[in-house]
XYZ file of C-alpha atoms in Angstrom:
675
model
C 32.256 3.812 23.385
C 31.978 8.247 22.107
C 28.863 9.567 21.060
C 27.960 10.661 17.130
C 27.938 14.953 17.610
C 25.127 14.782 15.517
C 23.595 11.821 16.732
C 22.898 11.741 20.816
C 21.180 8.930 21.914
C 21.488 6.895 17.835
C 23.014 3.900 17.490
C 25.401 4.299 14.951
C 27.474 0.998 13.369
C 30.320 -0.496 11.101
C 30.146 -0.394 7.874
C 28.733 -4.156 7.529
C 25.923 -6.486 5.349
C 25.342 -9.059 8.285
C 25.486 -7.337 11.204
C 26.213 -9.752 13.283
C 22.696 -12.153 12.571
C 23.174 -14.887 10.179
C 20.383 -15.037 7.067
C 17.220 -17.399 8.614
C 14.573 -17.963 7.262
C 12.233 -15.699 8.733
C 9.186 -16.079 11.205
C 5.591 -14.889 9.945
C 2.908 -16.829 12.747
C 1.831 -13.626 13.855
C 0.429 -12.620 10.852
C -2.965 -13.857 10.043
C -3.334 -15.196 6.099
C -5.504 -12.571 4.545
C -8.241 -13.573 1.809
C -7.518 -12.710 -1.647
C -9.615 -10.260 -1.676
C -7.483 -8.178 0.599
C -4.346 -8.193 -1.770
C -2.971 -9.577 1.271
C -1.137 -12.584 0.901
C 1.091 -15.429 2.752
C 4.339 -13.704 1.092
C 7.464 -15.627 1.944
C 9.271 -12.453 1.471
C 9.621 -9.077 3.909
C 10.050 -5.408 2.372
C 10.649 -3.120 5.035
C 12.326 0.600 5.353
C 13.940 1.414 8.526
C 13.463 4.134 11.143
C 15.322 4.741 13.907
C 15.145 6.966 17.678
C 17.468 6.026 19.428
C 20.595 5.753 17.344
C 24.469 4.769 19.348
C 27.546 6.032 18.257
C 30.131 3.849 17.594
C 33.365 4.821 16.045
C 34.590 2.855 12.394
C 37.001 0.973 12.352
C 39.398 2.370 9.836
C 39.403 6.021 8.107
C 38.714 4.016 4.952
C 35.479 2.551 6.286
C 32.760 5.545 6.940
C 30.727 5.335 9.663
C 27.178 3.507 9.017
C 23.870 5.486 10.287
C 21.215 2.344 10.895
C 17.665 3.068 10.197
C 15.115 -0.203 11.625
C 12.371 -0.969 9.831
C 9.777 -2.275 12.952
C 9.743 2.011 13.339
C 9.179 3.599 10.158
C 6.137 4.765 9.149
C 3.080 4.597 5.895
C 2.929 6.438 3.491
C 0.459 8.668 5.223
C 2.875 9.166 8.120
C 0.996 6.851 10.545
C 2.407 4.286 12.237
C 3.292 0.705 11.068
C -0.233 -1.794 11.986
C 1.156 -5.005 13.194
C -1.555 -6.684 11.148
C -2.414 -6.953 8.141
C -4.509 -4.715 5.718
C -5.757 -3.431 2.383
C -2.369 -1.262 2.531
C 0.161 -4.102 1.771
C 2.355 -2.289 4.781
C 2.548 -4.125 8.119
C 5.022 -5.549 10.256
C 5.654 -9.362 10.520
C 8.779 -11.165 12.508
C 11.681 -11.863 10.973
C 14.514 -13.493 12.831
C 17.127 -12.830 9.963
C 16.210 -8.579 10.811
C 18.147 -6.815 12.581
C 15.776 -6.901 16.047
C 13.434 -9.555 14.968
C 10.807 -7.260 12.958
C 10.869 -5.972 9.422
C 7.790 -4.643 6.964
C 6.275 -6.505 4.712
C 4.893 -4.364 1.450
C 3.009 -6.601 -0.452
C 1.449 -4.747 -3.688
C 2.349 -2.242 -5.441
C 3.491 1.912 -4.636
C 3.605 0.262 -0.988
C 5.328 2.460 1.068
C 7.852 3.073 4.447
C 8.782 6.908 4.896
C 11.650 7.812 7.060
C 12.127 11.558 7.742
C 15.426 12.799 8.598
C 15.271 14.193 12.118
C 16.685 17.178 13.186
C 19.391 15.744 14.790
C 20.892 14.264 11.418
C 24.190 15.946 9.950
C 23.894 16.973 6.602
C 25.719 16.553 4.205
C 26.690 13.805 1.201
C 25.743 9.812 1.770
C 25.746 6.869 0.034
C 22.276 5.437 0.308
C 22.193 1.250 1.159
C 19.497 -1.199 2.095
C 19.747 -4.438 3.465
C 17.448 -6.613 1.078
C 16.029 -10.175 -0.070
C 13.448 -10.506 -2.374
C 11.619 -13.368 -3.924
C 11.049 -13.595 -7.272
C 7.778 -14.569 -9.395
C 7.956 -14.354 -12.564
C 10.923 -11.661 -12.041
C 12.799 -10.459 -8.929
C 11.686 -7.562 -7.120
C 11.999 -3.756 -7.768
C 12.120 -0.909 -4.941
C 12.733 2.307 -5.624
C 14.337 5.069 -3.042
C 12.553 8.634 -3.251
C 13.947 11.645 -1.619
C 11.342 13.898 -0.462
C 8.569 12.294 -3.491
C 10.782 11.971 -6.374
C 12.404 9.291 -7.837
C 16.139 8.919 -6.830
C 17.504 5.516 -7.599
C 15.656 1.624 -8.070
C 17.643 -1.687 -6.783
C 16.443 -5.484 -7.861
C 16.816 -7.981 -4.990
C 17.888 -10.823 -7.277
C 18.632 -12.544 -4.157
C 16.343 -14.680 -1.258
C 19.463 -13.793 1.853
C 19.991 -10.544 2.804
C 22.599 -8.517 0.568
C 23.577 -4.949 0.420
C 22.148 -2.975 -2.548
C 23.426 0.860 -3.153
C 20.927 2.913 -4.860
C 22.948 6.325 -4.975
C 25.051 9.019 -3.429
C 22.578 11.308 -2.127
C 22.488 15.693 -0.818
C 20.597 14.541 2.706
C 19.476 17.310 5.037
C 17.590 17.112 8.097
C 13.775 17.430 7.750
C 13.332 15.482 4.166
C 11.613 12.303 3.616
C 13.375 8.449 1.924
C 11.021 6.692 1.161
C 11.411 3.197 -0.124
C 8.615 1.727 -2.722
C 7.769 -1.222 -3.457
C 6.985 -1.379 -7.537
C 7.020 -4.391 -9.651
C 4.444 -6.461 -7.501
C 3.239 -9.910 -9.157
C 0.896 -12.134 -7.913
C -1.005 -16.028 -9.086
C -3.631 -16.945 -6.416
C -1.311 -18.494 -3.946
C 1.919 -18.143 -1.886
C 4.712 -19.579 -4.349
C 2.956 -17.414 -7.057
C 4.397 -13.570 -5.576
C 7.110 -11.175 -5.872
C 7.926 -9.237 -2.526
C 11.069 -7.956 -1.344
C 12.541 -7.042 2.284
C 14.225 -4.653 3.498
C 16.533 -4.788 7.012
C 17.890 -2.155 6.774
C 18.385 0.951 5.430
C 21.712 2.647 5.704
C 23.093 5.998 5.458
C 26.966 6.101 4.913
C 28.189 9.542 5.391
C 31.592 10.252 2.418
C 31.259 14.321 3.273
C 29.691 16.556 5.461
C 27.611 19.601 4.378
C 29.916 22.784 4.349
C 28.043 25.498 7.713
C 26.864 28.284 5.520
C 28.725 31.370 5.570
C 27.224 34.452 7.357
C 27.145 37.889 5.985
C 26.741 41.383 7.573
C 22.173 40.879 7.338
C 22.178 38.135 9.028
C 19.941 40.191 10.793
C 17.558 41.230 7.791
C 17.950 37.696 6.350
C 15.922 36.429 9.621
C 13.243 38.085 8.964
C 12.874 37.201 5.486
C 10.100 33.468 4.403
C 11.579 30.227 5.644
C 12.827 28.181 2.812
C 13.772 25.039 3.298
C 17.432 24.563 3.191
C 19.338 23.891 -0.269
C 18.354 24.776 -3.639
C 14.951 25.993 -3.236
C 13.682 29.615 -4.535
C 10.772 30.345 -1.901
C 8.223 31.766 -4.055
C 7.724 35.189 -1.207
C 11.377 36.343 -2.491
C 10.533 36.199 -5.649
C 7.779 38.906 -5.507
C 4.785 36.191 -4.319
C 2.168 38.087 -1.163
C 0.466 35.291 -0.459
C -2.372 37.004 1.436
C -4.900 35.906 0.027
C -5.976 39.679 -1.702
C -2.838 40.465 -4.552
C -2.913 38.766 -7.411
C 0.067 37.220 -7.169
C -0.364 35.885 -11.202
C 2.466 38.404 -12.514
C 5.095 37.725 -10.008
C 4.579 33.319 -10.148
C 4.760 33.497 -13.762
C 8.637 35.732 -13.483
C 9.593 32.288 -12.062
C 9.638 31.183 -14.778
C 12.088 27.360 -14.518
C 13.358 28.643 -11.090
C 16.709 28.168 -12.624
C 16.603 24.820 -12.424
C 16.152 25.463 -8.634
C 13.205 23.957 -6.696
C 9.960 25.830 -6.318
C 8.571 26.614 -3.326
C 5.160 28.049 -1.396
C 5.894 28.921 1.815
C 2.271 28.938 3.894
C -0.575 31.420 2.578
C -3.013 31.780 -0.297
C -1.551 32.594 -3.278
C -4.735 34.097 -5.614
C -4.484 34.269 -9.333
C -6.189 35.475 -12.298
C -4.755 33.538 -14.900
C -3.171 30.335 -15.031
C 0.239 29.665 -13.423
C 2.914 27.890 -15.706
C 5.607 26.908 -15.670
C 7.730 25.289 -18.647
C 10.909 22.976 -18.799
C 11.246 22.286 -15.676
C 13.634 19.222 -14.902
C 14.275 16.964 -12.309
C 12.543 20.210 -10.306
C 10.288 19.376 -7.619
C 7.127 21.973 -6.474
C 5.721 21.701 -2.832
C 4.139 23.740 -0.354
C 3.970 23.535 3.527
C 0.447 25.167 4.599
C 0.091 26.480 0.822
C -2.810 27.652 -1.269
C -3.680 28.391 -4.554
C -6.997 30.312 -5.268
C -8.457 31.442 -8.678
C -9.742 34.280 -8.865
C -13.542 35.097 -8.817
C -12.955 36.078 -12.201
C -10.030 33.720 -13.227
C -9.776 32.973 -17.027
C -7.881 29.451 -18.066
C -6.720 30.873 -21.569
C -4.458 28.792 -23.776
C -3.118 27.155 -20.307
C -5.209 24.576 -18.881
C -4.680 24.688 -15.430
C -4.324 27.208 -12.331
C -1.109 25.366 -11.847
C 0.012 24.403 -16.145
C 3.203 22.655 -16.316
C 4.236 21.920 -20.170
C 7.447 19.799 -21.464
C 9.338 19.061 -17.851
C 11.533 15.549 -16.875
C 11.706 14.283 -13.634
C 8.467 16.577 -11.888
C 7.622 16.447 -8.605
C 4.562 18.634 -7.775
C 3.033 17.856 -3.524
C 1.389 19.255 -0.389
C -0.467 21.994 -2.179
C -4.255 22.974 -1.661
C -5.532 23.996 -5.331
C -8.824 25.807 -5.335
C -10.549 26.717 -8.384
C -13.977 28.933 -9.473
C -16.791 26.990 -11.212
C -19.206 28.281 -13.350
C -21.982 25.320 -13.786
C -23.616 27.233 -16.253
C -21.717 26.617 -18.433
C -20.296 23.097 -19.770
C -17.916 21.843 -18.345
C -15.560 22.293 -21.754
C -16.915 24.957 -22.832
C -14.307 27.304 -20.578
C -11.894 24.504 -19.977
C -10.178 25.522 -16.614
C -8.756 22.864 -14.583
C -6.647 22.325 -10.897
C -3.548 21.043 -12.224
C -2.838 19.941 -15.689
C 0.212 18.666 -17.175
C 1.192 18.269 -20.635
C 4.410 16.425 -22.967
C 6.033 15.863 -19.855
C 8.083 12.537 -18.584
C 8.733 11.158 -15.445
C 5.631 13.401 -13.505
C 4.979 12.216 -9.945
C 2.042 14.437 -8.224
C 1.544 13.936 -4.317
C -0.348 15.289 -1.669
C -2.662 17.669 -3.382
C -5.969 18.791 -2.156
C -7.858 20.163 -5.204
C -11.426 21.608 -4.698
C -13.917 22.222 -7.369
C -11.696 22.773 -9.920
C -14.358 23.636 -13.871
C -13.340 21.099 -15.873
C -10.987 18.159 -14.196
C -9.125 18.351 -11.068
C -5.789 16.839 -11.954
C -4.669 16.161 -15.709
C -1.480 13.941 -17.448
C -2.136 14.309 -21.024
C 0.734 13.238 -23.360
C 2.438 12.749 -21.357
C 4.770 9.189 -19.772
C 5.521 7.882 -16.376
C 3.013 9.544 -14.514
C 2.239 9.206 -11.312
C -0.813 10.480 -9.380
C -0.501 9.313 -5.549
C -2.533 10.233 -2.780
C -4.001 12.898 -4.112
C -7.290 14.243 -2.179
C -9.837 16.160 -5.673
C -13.488 16.838 -4.689
C -16.684 18.436 -6.801
C -14.574 18.595 -9.516
C -17.078 19.631 -12.050
C -16.022 16.805 -15.440
C -13.557 14.593 -13.834
C -11.582 14.256 -11.080
C -8.428 12.214 -12.160
C -7.734 12.278 -16.101
C -5.206 11.306 -18.071
C -5.000 11.474 -21.999
C -2.327 9.682 -23.705
C -0.011 8.847 -21.731
C 1.658 5.866 -21.245
C 2.746 4.462 -18.143
C 0.433 5.472 -16.079
C 0.474 4.907 -11.867
C -3.039 6.871 -10.335
C -2.651 4.830 -6.157
C -4.466 5.806 -2.768
C -6.069 9.584 -4.428
C -9.544 10.222 -3.200
C -11.921 11.625 -5.003
C -15.724 12.591 -4.343
C -18.307 14.038 -6.174
C -21.263 15.253 -6.223
C -23.518 12.536 -5.278
C -27.335 13.375 -6.972
C -27.063 15.698 -9.422
C -30.248 15.947 -9.189
C -29.213 19.134 -6.517
C -26.896 20.382 -8.517
C -27.824 23.484 -10.620
C -26.127 22.992 -13.479
C -25.583 23.188 -17.117
C -24.856 19.359 -17.583
C -24.846 16.551 -15.226
C -20.983 15.849 -13.593
C -19.087 13.310 -14.720
C -16.712 11.593 -12.986
C -13.781 10.166 -10.497
C -10.969 9.010 -13.155
C -10.328 8.392 -16.652
C -7.836 7.743 -18.285
C -8.052 7.384 -22.109
C -5.414 6.646 -25.025
C -2.215 5.492 -24.578
C -0.746 1.622 -23.329
C -0.420 0.473 -19.317
C -2.492 2.349 -17.211
C -2.756 1.337 -13.044
C -5.196 2.903 -10.605
C -4.488 1.113 -7.031
C -6.116 1.807 -3.747
C -8.046 4.447 -4.601
C -11.511 6.069 -3.212
C -14.514 7.399 -4.763
C -17.504 8.698 -3.230
C -20.687 10.161 -4.781
C -19.569 10.355 -8.229
C -22.661 11.236 -10.118
C -21.248 9.985 -13.619
C -19.308 6.493 -14.533
C -16.391 6.230 -11.249
C -13.940 5.350 -12.944
C -13.081 4.189 -17.076
C -10.710 4.509 -19.700
C -11.528 4.141 -23.346
C -8.490 3.092 -25.878
C -5.760 1.443 -23.366
C -4.549 -1.532 -23.310
C -3.121 -2.994 -20.168
C -5.463 -1.314 -18.267
C -5.481 -2.502 -14.531
C -7.895 -2.064 -10.852
C -7.076 -3.809 -8.213
C -7.998 -2.654 -4.520
C -9.267 0.486 -5.066
C -13.538 1.098 -3.143
C -16.015 2.951 -4.740
C -19.018 3.847 -2.946
C -22.152 5.118 -4.265
C -22.236 5.971 -8.157
C -24.771 7.028 -10.906
C -23.827 4.511 -13.936
C -21.021 2.543 -14.332
C -18.573 1.467 -11.924
C -15.496 0.340 -13.678
C -15.452 0.344 -17.011
C -12.922 -0.888 -19.516
C -13.744 0.158 -23.356
C -11.862 1.290 -26.369
C -12.367 4.665 -27.846
C -13.086 5.792 -31.444
C -10.414 6.835 -33.329
C -8.020 4.567 -30.883
C -8.952 1.577 -31.938
C -12.143 -1.150 -31.893
C -11.394 -3.244 -29.012
C -8.731 -3.359 -25.960
C -7.075 -6.142 -24.966
C -5.484 -7.323 -21.296
C -8.038 -6.009 -18.783
C -7.815 -7.103 -14.891
C -10.245 -5.730 -12.291
C -9.318 -7.635 -9.005
C -9.517 -7.167 -5.099
C -11.908 -4.184 -5.357
C -15.054 -2.916 -3.837
C -17.603 -1.518 -5.200
C -21.287 -0.841 -3.779
C -24.595 1.209 -4.045
C -25.423 2.086 -7.858
C -27.774 4.732 -7.878
C -29.903 5.317 -11.168
C -28.688 9.421 -11.577
C -27.806 8.351 -15.491
C -30.751 7.192 -17.401
C -27.932 4.635 -19.827
C -26.236 3.478 -16.732
C -25.502 -0.396 -16.727
C -23.239 -2.694 -14.040
C -20.660 -1.967 -11.695
C -18.383 -3.996 -13.418
C -18.289 -3.636 -17.564
C -15.721 -4.555 -20.100
C -16.944 -3.638 -23.687
C -14.718 -5.320 -26.831
C -11.971 -6.468 -24.240
C -9.670 -9.354 -25.430
C -7.884 -11.209 -22.868
C -8.829 -10.396 -19.611
C -9.495 -11.579 -15.466
C -12.629 -10.177 -13.228
C -11.411 -11.455 -9.865
C -11.704 -11.389 -6.011
C -14.327 -8.184 -6.435
C -16.530 -8.087 -3.987
C -20.631 -6.281 -5.265
C -22.631 -5.286 -2.986
C -25.613 -3.069 -3.965
C -28.478 -1.441 -2.004
C -32.221 -2.600 -2.373
C -34.508 0.914 -2.537
C -38.130 -1.347 -2.025
C -40.626 -0.213 -4.518
C -37.803 1.213 -6.444
C -36.965 -1.135 -10.024
C -33.835 -0.236 -12.367
C -31.726 -2.145 -14.341
C -27.622 -2.963 -13.690
C -25.741 -6.337 -13.732
C -22.980 -6.417 -11.109
C -21.009 -8.027 -13.953
C -21.335 -7.307 -17.691
C -18.954 -8.281 -20.767
C -20.227 -7.484 -24.140
C -19.637 -5.800 -27.091
C -18.616 -2.419 -27.883
C -20.589 -1.332 -31.166
C -18.263 -1.534 -34.586
C -16.245 -3.757 -32.160
C -15.086 -7.552 -31.767
C -16.760 -9.556 -29.052
C -15.256 -9.675 -25.981
C -12.945 -13.629 -25.483
C -10.618 -14.840 -23.246
C -11.557 -13.501 -20.150
C -11.749 -15.061 -16.428
C -14.257 -14.375 -13.931
C -13.631 -16.011 -10.671
C -13.468 -15.308 -6.657
C -15.812 -12.629 -6.833
C -18.271 -11.983 -4.780
C -21.846 -10.548 -5.595
C -24.870 -9.422 -2.807
C -27.977 -8.241 -4.290
C -27.772 -6.858 -7.378
C -30.603 -7.006 -9.789
C -28.541 -9.407 -12.122
C -25.630 -10.678 -11.275
C -23.615 -11.488 -14.413
C -24.086 -11.047 -17.982
C -21.335 -12.705 -20.804
C -21.645 -12.315 -23.908
C -18.525 -13.344 -24.371
C -17.278 -16.819 -25.845
C -14.873 -18.900 -23.813
C -15.681 -16.733 -20.911
C -14.644 -18.936 -17.425
C -16.868 -18.000 -14.731
C -15.726 -20.438 -11.384
C -15.462 -19.625 -7.743
C -17.840 -17.150 -7.327
C -20.983 -16.950 -4.929
C -24.220 -14.509 -6.330
C -26.705 -13.981 -3.379
C -29.573 -12.142 -3.808
C -33.272 -11.599 -2.256
C -36.978 -11.072 -4.321
C -38.200 -9.447 -5.439
C -34.964 -7.190 -6.653
C -33.183 -10.064 -7.228
C -33.356 -11.799 -10.776
C -31.437 -13.279 -12.504
C -27.191 -14.638 -10.814
C -26.446 -15.695 -14.329
C -27.197 -15.269 -17.788
C -25.506 -16.706 -20.503
C -25.418 -14.921 -23.897
C -22.548 -16.461 -25.587
C -20.963 -20.062 -26.074
C -18.538 -22.153 -25.103
C -18.367 -20.225 -21.490
C -17.609 -22.534 -18.562
C -19.242 -22.053 -15.569
C -18.009 -24.141 -12.608
C -17.818 -24.340 -8.770
C -20.020 -20.931 -7.996
C -22.391 -20.578 -5.646
C -25.488 -19.299 -6.139
C -28.047 -18.291 -3.367
C -31.132 -16.951 -3.411
C -31.655 -14.665 -7.192
C -35.295 -16.331 -8.615
C -33.038 -17.943 -11.403
C -29.739 -18.867 -10.500
C -28.166 -19.902 -13.828
C -30.419 -18.653 -17.115
C -28.899 -19.672 -20.709
C -30.128 -16.627 -23.734
C -31.756 -18.697 -26.418
C -28.949 -19.664 -28.905
C -26.094 -19.888 -26.353
C -24.073 -23.165 -27.080
C -21.782 -25.810 -25.231
C -22.565 -24.022 -21.738
C -20.572 -26.799 -19.216
C -21.849 -26.177 -15.698
C -20.499 -28.735 -13.181
C -19.525 -28.472 -9.622
C -21.928 -25.220 -8.726
C -23.943 -25.100 -5.724
C -27.301 -23.743 -5.591
C -30.112 -22.812 -2.731
C -33.357 -20.450 -2.946
C -34.114 -20.102 -6.162
C -37.752 -19.686 -6.889
C -38.434 -20.205 -9.871
C -35.396 -22.567 -11.172
C -31.560 -23.238 -10.440
C -30.447 -23.457 -13.677
C -32.872 -22.382 -17.258
C -31.528 -24.143 -20.271
C -34.762 -23.966 -22.736
C -34.104 -21.384 -25.135
C -32.721 -23.415 -27.346
C -28.952 -24.457 -26.422
C -27.219 -27.341 -27.536
C -24.571 -29.314 -26.277
C -24.835 -28.026 -22.651
C -22.915 -30.293 -20.448
C -24.757 -30.297 -16.425
C -22.650 -32.197 -14.785
C -21.570 -32.269 -10.623
C -23.375 -30.155 -8.806
C -25.448 -29.536 -5.818
C -28.750 -28.402 -5.953
C -30.134 -27.559 -2.123
C -32.713 -25.974 -0.316
C -36.267 -24.046 -2.032
C -35.354 -24.689 -5.384
C -38.626 -26.221 -6.928
C -36.830 -26.367 -10.964
C -33.248 -27.207 -10.242
C -33.095 -27.783 -13.902
C -35.210 -26.471 -17.258
C -35.216 -28.173 -20.690
C -33.992 -31.075 -22.590
C -30.240 -30.998 -21.527
C -28.219 -34.399 -23.425
C -25.414 -34.767 -20.856
C -26.634 -34.434 -17.253
C -25.472 -36.764 -14.719
C -24.099 -36.863 -10.683
C -26.340 -34.104 -10.264
C -27.286 -33.865 -6.184
C -30.839 -32.910 -5.444
C -32.698 -32.572 -8.895
C -31.865 -34.271 -11.981
C -32.589 -33.018 -15.833
C -35.973 -33.469 -17.803
């Protein structure tokens, strides 16, 4: 056995799909099933990208069979560069046992955006490689798809159309040491049970060397070149070689503006602070990456936005990636945010946008914006104290906002500003919008909402402290009077404050036609002596729009909100929820103000009135619910509520009046009957 000259100590294998293993059903006994609210399920497949710390060299069988470098899944890192955990978690990425995998272990990626990352080591031989994965999938309403990304930029995608391992080829790619290879799961589907769950398995990540890179030509000026700013290898323009100083005092606006489209090269900001007095605008970039390493772009004290709206502004781009930069604005809180708009990062009229790893601070208007663009991914950024909105999209399609952290101002009374601060994450217009895995803290207004966006999904987000509404989906004037197909699932929303007078709800649907609210955990913070109205969940009608309809609310856990759930949508199904509350704060568990509502298999513990049927609410069916500690009534149906059915419910301790009102169909209830 001889050592590979560029990978001493690393394993290299001849090209093989099976790797000497016969595909067998994987073993997953070490992984405890997780509850649905964490969006982590018992799954029948695994997805992993593989890393290597010691790859041994084996000679290729023939000259026509190139050497394959094999990187193994269980030694990879996650999207945040942390070691992969061995237990299920909210991020949906963890190591599991798999007897069919090369080393008996693999990596589960269970949700959209779940990522496994490999940084190519310093000993890696640069050159042209065919990138492959040995993978398998589980189909549910279609097969799983994974994307290959290089330094955050999408390279290719593969659909895994086999339950047994098979080789999937992505593309031929130029690779060099230090680059980041990522495999990302992008089309998750799940409907509540293990046999209705789409996932994927990657046993190995294989790199076939096709041609080694030519060594660089050394010139007589090598000494001066060694003293120049360090630039990543490859087709990259270093902004310091283009004239930018990055010393924190020189105005770098003109030098950065001269870069233009960089002749098609990637644009790199080396460490430093780049002071700008006007927006830096890049127009027409195509398949280019703008990145930094310890680089900060700072707006000067006299910064003026003008026609370009962001400290960094990108227009008319295709395949743009912006990553790993810090952007610091210069807000003027004596102006309203849109009196003089100045965003941190602004992108418009673009397609295939990927914004990752930014730290945006103190934007006067919006931290990160994408307007009039398609196929936008905004992930793993931190935005703090943007005056109007942390992350915003406008009139854009196929938007993914993933694993960002947005931090607001909290109680606005402490900020001397012309208008109160605004939102955490906001999307308006367009179609298909996903917010997943984000954390929003201390948002003075509504934590996050969409207006006029069909096919909106909120999944796995955490909202902690907000001043108006938590998650809101609604129409937008001028963009229709209703929205359709909304999903809010597996979020944690807690600690609402009455910082804005007209706030109402932790989750709010306005004129939504078809939707689901499932698996959320809602926690109120009762402040003794302070009373204000709030609902955990409210489904109602937006001004001038049709009533919401065809809504399913299931599997939510609600703790101690003033009102639990308020339904103003005909035909709503409310099932399998738990509503708890403590007097005198918690007044009601469920208020039904519409017709044809089904209330089944819920637990109501503690609100003064568990279920209140509002005036003229008809055809309500209550079955197999459990009630306890309701000091006034379990079910109050004495508001002219025709055709009410109450069947098979159980009334436990401290429910002095199980059922109030005359009900025609009332049978098989335990612990109390009808009048």
